[in-house]
Amino acid sequence: MNTVGHTDVQGLDLIPFRGVRYDPQQVGSLAAVTSPPYDVVVRPDGLLELESSDPHNIVRLILPQATTQAARDQQAADTLHDWLSEGVLAPDALPSLYVYEQHDGDILQRGIIGALRLSEPSQGVVLPHEDVMPHVIDDRAALMRATAANLEPLLLTYRGGATPGGAATAIDRAILHKPLLSTTTEDGFSHRLWAVTDPAEIAAIQSDLARHQALIADGHHRWATYLRLRGEHGSPSPWDFGLVLLVDTLRYPLRVRAIHRYLHRLPVADALAALDGSFRVRTLECPLGQALDALADAVSEGNAFLLAGDGTYHLIDRPSPDLIARTVPLGRPEAWRTLDATVLHATLLDHIWRIPDAPEHIAYIHHTEATVEKAEREGGTAVLMHPVREEVVRDLARQGVTMPRKSTSFGPKPATGVVLRDLAF
């Protein structure tokens, strides 16, 4: 794969845009109108809670509720138009890059939000690390077409450092001023946003970022959607760019969490029986926190998973080497072949449990307790995962190797609703 150091590859091209933001005078509170990213809001009660927190909560745009896809997309487009007409949302006067901060206890993340020029993975500028699901791209593309807007930024990471006069300096300078917005969301995170409008400062940021490549930390489906829509509209057009948050993880390391699986149609007893000695199985009579600690200890020695849904936890580890050799595809780096997600999909889901990777069979859930609760409530199996280290993800991405879909959850994720990009402005 090409890297940014090669002369035939350009780096990140981030441009300012007129951000569309909530008018604080028109909404109950800024915290009440924001939302986690669309794919994190998976529980109906979570969606209802967000909808009821404020009549203008952003979830009404990113996850509109109607009986058909076309009706949902039209509803989102109409809602966006209405909110702009009413002044609930309004574009900033000047094109800006935005410094965005999230802070909770010992977690501090700062980055720059802008419109990033799209590029194919083969160009080596923006590196994906996970496979995507076509039906999700179809869904997001239909929504973006209808609204002609980027409603939530992707989270991208790069390895920058303290280049004098570059992005790091711009961030440090911005936070000395009064923010455009400051709010604390229900999860305890404080959010602050500043606009960078000075042409010289924007040019310095752009020059710095042009030397770097980025890893998609969160938003593979939206990036793939951006690329599809760019192809539909032709160039040049506003669709040549997509809304992103760029975070320098040398300065602000991300938190990496696992994304768990919920198997709708497989009871825990059947899941365990099908293993038939191919994995070691230990039943843990302990709280969830201790069970996750046991999972972390087991993963340090090889592949391991926690199964839940019957009121207890079952740690499965030490898969048969012969089984792994027969079921995990060859021709990939050893780091990929030994990933928990690889073994889960190739060995457990495809070979032992024979479960298709389709929405009616598998749900991908970020929240650990919610995954267990869903399994216990509905009688399926929760498969709890341990997170992958960022270095492993980045190394595979640089080799052009994608991990199984939904292998990681980087965070903290940018709150949806802090700033939007309407392609009309």
CSV table of N, CA, C and O in Angstrom, one decimal, residues 316-370:
chain,number,residue,atom,x,y,z
A,316,ILE,N,-15.1,-19.0,27.0
A,316,ILE,CA,-14.6,-20.0,26.1
A,316,ILE,C,-13.3,-19.5,25.5
A,316,ILE,O,-13.1,-18.4,25.1
A,317,ASP,N,-12.2,-20.4,25.6
A,317,ASP,CA,-10.9,-20.0,25.1
A,317,ASP,C,-10.2,-21.3,24.7
A,317,ASP,O,-10.8,-22.4,24.6
A,318,ARG,N,-8.9,-21.1,24.4
A,318,ARG,CA,-8.0,-22.3,23.9
A,318,ARG,C,-8.7,-23.1,22.8
A,318,ARG,O,-8.9,-24.3,23.0
A,319,PRO,N,-9.0,-22.5,21.7
A,319,PRO,CA,-9.6,-23.2,20.6
A,319,PRO,C,-8.6,-24.3,20.1
A,319,PRO,O,-7.4,-24.1,20.2
A,320,SER,N,-9.1,-25.3,19.5
A,320,SER,CA,-8.3,-26.4,19.0
A,320,SER,C,-7.5,-25.8,17.8
A,320,SER,O,-8.0,-25.2,16.9
A,321,PRO,N,-6.1,-26.0,17.9
A,321,PRO,CA,-5.2,-25.5,16.8
A,321,PRO,C,-5.6,-26.0,15.5
A,321,PRO,O,-5.5,-25.3,14.5
A,322,ASP,N,-6.0,-27.3,15.5
A,322,ASP,CA,-6.4,-27.9,14.2
A,322,ASP,C,-7.6,-27.3,13.6
A,322,ASP,O,-7.7,-27.0,12.4
A,323,LEU,N,-8.6,-27.0,14.5
A,323,LEU,CA,-9.8,-26.3,14.0
A,323,LEU,C,-9.5,-24.9,13.5
A,323,LEU,O,-10.0,-24.5,12.4
A,324,ILE,N,-8.6,-24.2,14.1
A,324,ILE,CA,-8.2,-22.8,13.6
A,324,ILE,C,-7.6,-23.0,12.3
A,324,ILE,O,-7.8,-22.2,11.4
A,325,ALA,N,-6.7,-23.9,12.2
A,325,ALA,CA,-5.9,-24.1,10.9
A,325,ALA,C,-6.9,-24.4,9.8
A,325,ALA,O,-6.7,-24.0,8.6
A,326,ARG,N,-8.0,-25.2,10.1
A,326,ARG,CA,-8.9,-25.6,9.0
A,326,ARG,C,-9.9,-24.5,8.6
A,326,ARG,O,-10.4,-24.5,7.5
A,327,THR,N,-10.2,-23.6,9.6
A,327,THR,CA,-11.3,-22.6,9.3
A,327,THR,C,-10.9,-21.2,9.1
A,327,THR,O,-11.6,-20.5,8.4
A,328,VAL,N,-9.7,-20.8,9.6
A,328,VAL,CA,-9.3,-19.4,9.3
A,328,VAL,C,-8.6,-19.3,8.0
A,328,VAL,O,-7.6,-20.1,7.8
A,329,PRO,N,-9.0,-18.4,7.1
A,329,PRO,CA,-8.4,-18.3,5.8
A,329,PRO,C,-6.8,-18.0,5.9
A,329,PRO,O,-6.4,-17.3,6.7
A,330,LEU,N,-6.1,-18.6,4.9
A,330,LEU,CA,-4.7,-18.4,4.7
A,330,LEU,C,-4.5,-17.1,3.9
A,330,LEU,O,-5.5,-16.5,3.4
A,331,GLY,N,-3.3,-16.8,3.7
A,331,GLY,CA,-3.0,-15.6,2.8
A,331,GLY,C,-3.1,-14.3,3.4
A,331,GLY,O,-3.2,-13.3,2.7
A,332,ARG,N,-3.3,-14.2,4.7
A,332,ARG,CA,-3.4,-12.9,5.4
A,332,ARG,C,-2.3,-12.9,6.5
A,332,ARG,O,-1.8,-13.9,6.9
A,333,PRO,N,-1.9,-11.7,7.0
A,333,PRO,CA,-0.9,-11.6,8.0
A,333,PRO,C,-1.3,-12.4,9.3
A,333,PRO,O,-2.5,-12.5,9.6
A,334,GLU,N,-0.3,-12.9,10.0
A,334,GLU,CA,-0.6,-13.6,11.2
A,334,GLU,C,-1.4,-12.8,12.2
A,334,GLU,O,-2.2,-13.3,12.9
A,335,ALA,N,-1.1,-11.5,12.3
A,335,ALA,CA,-1.8,-10.6,13.2
A,335,ALA,C,-3.3,-10.6,12.8
A,335,ALA,O,-4.2,-10.4,13.7
A,336,TRP,N,-3.7,-10.7,11.6
A,336,TRP,CA,-5.1,-10.8,11.2
A,336,TRP,C,-5.7,-12.2,11.5
A,336,TRP,O,-6.8,-12.3,12.0
A,337,ARG,N,-4.9,-13.2,11.2
A,337,ARG,CA,-5.4,-14.6,11.4
A,337,ARG,C,-5.7,-14.9,12.9
A,337,ARG,O,-6.5,-15.8,13.2
A,338,THR,N,-5.0,-14.2,13.8
A,338,THR,CA,-5.2,-14.5,15.2
A,338,THR,C,-6.1,-13.5,15.9
A,338,THR,O,-6.3,-13.6,17.2
A,339,LEU,N,-6.7,-12.6,15.2
A,339,LEU,CA,-7.6,-11.6,15.8
A,339,LEU,C,-8.8,-12.4,16.4
A,339,LEU,O,-9.3,-13.4,15.8
A,340,ASP,N,-9.3,-11.9,17.5
A,340,ASP,CA,-10.6,-12.5,18.1
A,340,ASP,C,-11.7,-12.4,17.1
A,340,ASP,O,-12.5,-13.4,16.9
A,341,ALA,N,-11.8,-11.3,16.4
A,341,ALA,CA,-12.9,-11.1,15.5
A,341,ALA,C,-12.8,-12.0,14.3
A,341,ALA,O,-13.8,-12.6,13.8
A,342,THR,N,-11.6,-12.3,13.8
A,342,THR,CA,-11.4,-13.2,12.7
A,342,THR,C,-11.8,-14.6,13.2
A,342,THR,O,-12.6,-15.3,12.4
A,343,VAL,N,-11.4,-15.1,14.3
A,343,VAL,CA,-11.7,-16.4,14.8
A,343,VAL,C,-13.2,-16.5,15.1
A,343,VAL,O,-13.9,-17.5,14.8
A,344,LEU,N,-13.8,-15.5,15.6
A,344,LEU,CA,-15.2,-15.5,15.9
A,344,LEU,C,-16.0,-15.7,14.6
A,344,LEU,O,-16.9,-16.6,14.5
A,345,HIS,N,-15.7,-14.9,13.6
A,345,HIS,CA,-16.5,-15.0,12.3
A,345,HIS,C,-16.1,-16.3,11.5
A,345,HIS,O,-17.0,-17.0,11.1
A,346,ALA,N,-14.8,-16.6,11.4
A,346,ALA,CA,-14.5,-17.7,10.5
A,346,ALA,C,-14.7,-19.0,11.2
A,346,ALA,O,-15.2,-20.0,10.5
A,347,THR,N,-14.4,-19.1,12.5
A,347,THR,CA,-14.5,-20.4,13.2
A,347,THR,C,-15.9,-20.7,13.8
A,347,THR,O,-16.5,-21.7,13.6
A,348,LEU,N,-16.3,-19.7,14.7
A,348,LEU,CA,-17.5,-19.9,15.5
A,348,LEU,C,-18.7,-19.6,14.6
A,348,LEU,O,-19.6,-20.5,14.5
A,349,LEU,N,-18.9,-18.4,14.0
A,349,LEU,CA,-20.1,-18.1,13.3
A,349,LEU,C,-20.3,-18.9,12.0
A,349,LEU,O,-21.3,-19.5,11.8
A,350,ASP,N,-19.2,-19.0,11.2
A,350,ASP,CA,-19.3,-19.6,9.9
A,350,ASP,C,-19.3,-21.1,10.0
A,350,ASP,O,-20.1,-21.8,9.4
A,351,HIS,N,-18.4,-21.7,10.9
A,351,HIS,CA,-18.1,-23.1,10.9
A,351,HIS,C,-18.9,-23.9,11.9
A,351,HIS,O,-19.6,-24.9,11.6
A,352,ILE,N,-18.9,-23.4,13.2
A,352,ILE,CA,-19.5,-24.2,14.3
A,352,ILE,C,-21.0,-23.8,14.4
A,352,ILE,O,-21.8,-24.7,14.4
A,353,TRP,N,-21.3,-22.6,14.5
A,353,TRP,CA,-22.7,-22.2,14.7
A,353,TRP,C,-23.5,-22.0,13.4
A,353,TRP,O,-24.7,-22.0,13.4
A,354,ARG,N,-22.8,-21.8,12.3
A,354,ARG,CA,-23.4,-21.6,10.9
A,354,ARG,C,-24.4,-20.5,10.9
A,354,ARG,O,-25.6,-20.8,10.6
A,355,ILE,N,-24.0,-19.4,11.4
A,355,ILE,CA,-24.9,-18.2,11.5
A,355,ILE,C,-24.6,-17.2,10.4
A,355,ILE,O,-23.4,-16.7,10.4
A,356,PRO,N,-25.5,-16.8,9.5
A,356,PRO,CA,-25.2,-15.8,8.5
A,356,PRO,C,-25.0,-14.5,9.1
A,356,PRO,O,-25.6,-14.1,10.1
A,357,ASP,N,-24.1,-13.7,8.5
A,357,ASP,CA,-23.8,-12.3,9.0
A,357,ASP,C,-24.8,-11.4,8.4
A,357,ASP,O,-24.6,-10.6,7.5
A,358,ALA,N,-26.0,-11.5,8.9
A,358,ALA,CA,-27.2,-10.7,8.4
A,358,ALA,C,-27.9,-10.1,9.6
A,358,ALA,O,-27.9,-10.7,10.7
A,359,PRO,N,-28.6,-8.9,9.5
A,359,PRO,CA,-29.2,-8.3,10.6
A,359,PRO,C,-30.2,-9.1,11.4
A,359,PRO,O,-30.4,-9.0,12.6
A,360,GLU,N,-30.9,-10.0,10.7
A,360,GLU,CA,-31.9,-10.8,11.4
A,360,GLU,C,-31.3,-11.9,12.2
A,360,GLU,O,-31.9,-12.5,13.1
A,361,HIS,N,-30.0,-12.1,12.1
A,361,HIS,CA,-29.3,-13.1,12.9
A,361,HIS,C,-28.3,-12.5,13.9
A,361,HIS,O,-28.1,-13.1,15.0
A,362,ILE,N,-27.6,-11.4,13.5
A,362,ILE,CA,-26.6,-10.8,14.4
A,362,ILE,C,-26.8,-9.3,14.5
A,362,ILE,O,-27.0,-8.6,13.6
A,363,ALA,N,-26.8,-8.9,15.8
A,363,ALA,CA,-26.8,-7.4,16.1
A,363,ALA,C,-25.4,-7.1,16.7
A,363,ALA,O,-24.8,-7.9,17.4
A,364,TYR,N,-24.9,-5.9,16.3
A,364,TYR,CA,-23.6,-5.4,16.8
A,364,TYR,C,-23.9,-4.3,17.8
A,364,TYR,O,-24.5,-3.3,17.4
A,365,ILE,N,-23.5,-4.5,19.0
A,365,ILE,CA,-23.8,-3.6,20.1
A,365,ILE,C,-22.6,-3.1,20.9
A,365,ILE,O,-21.7,-3.9,21.3
A,366,HIS,N,-22.5,-1.8,21.0
A,366,HIS,CA,-21.3,-1.2,21.7
A,366,HIS,C,-21.4,-1.4,23.2
A,366,HIS,O,-20.3,-1.5,23.9
A,367,HIS,N,-22.5,-1.3,23.8
A,367,HIS,CA,-22.7,-1.3,25.2
A,367,HIS,C,-22.8,-2.7,25.8
A,367,HIS,O,-23.6,-3.5,25.5
A,368,THR,N,-21.8,-3.0,26.7
A,368,THR,CA,-21.7,-4.3,27.2
A,368,THR,C,-22.9,-4.8,28.0
A,368,THR,O,-23.5,-5.9,27.7
A,369,GLU,N,-23.3,-4.0,29.0
A,369,GLU,CA,-24.5,-4.4,29.8
A,369,GLU,C,-25.7,-4.5,28.9
A,369,GLU,O,-26.6,-5.4,29.1
A,370,ALA,N,-25.9,-3.6,27.9
A,370,ALA,CA,-27.1,-3.7,27.0
A,370,ALA,C,-27.1,-5.0,26.2
A,370,ALA,O,-28.1,-5.6,26.0
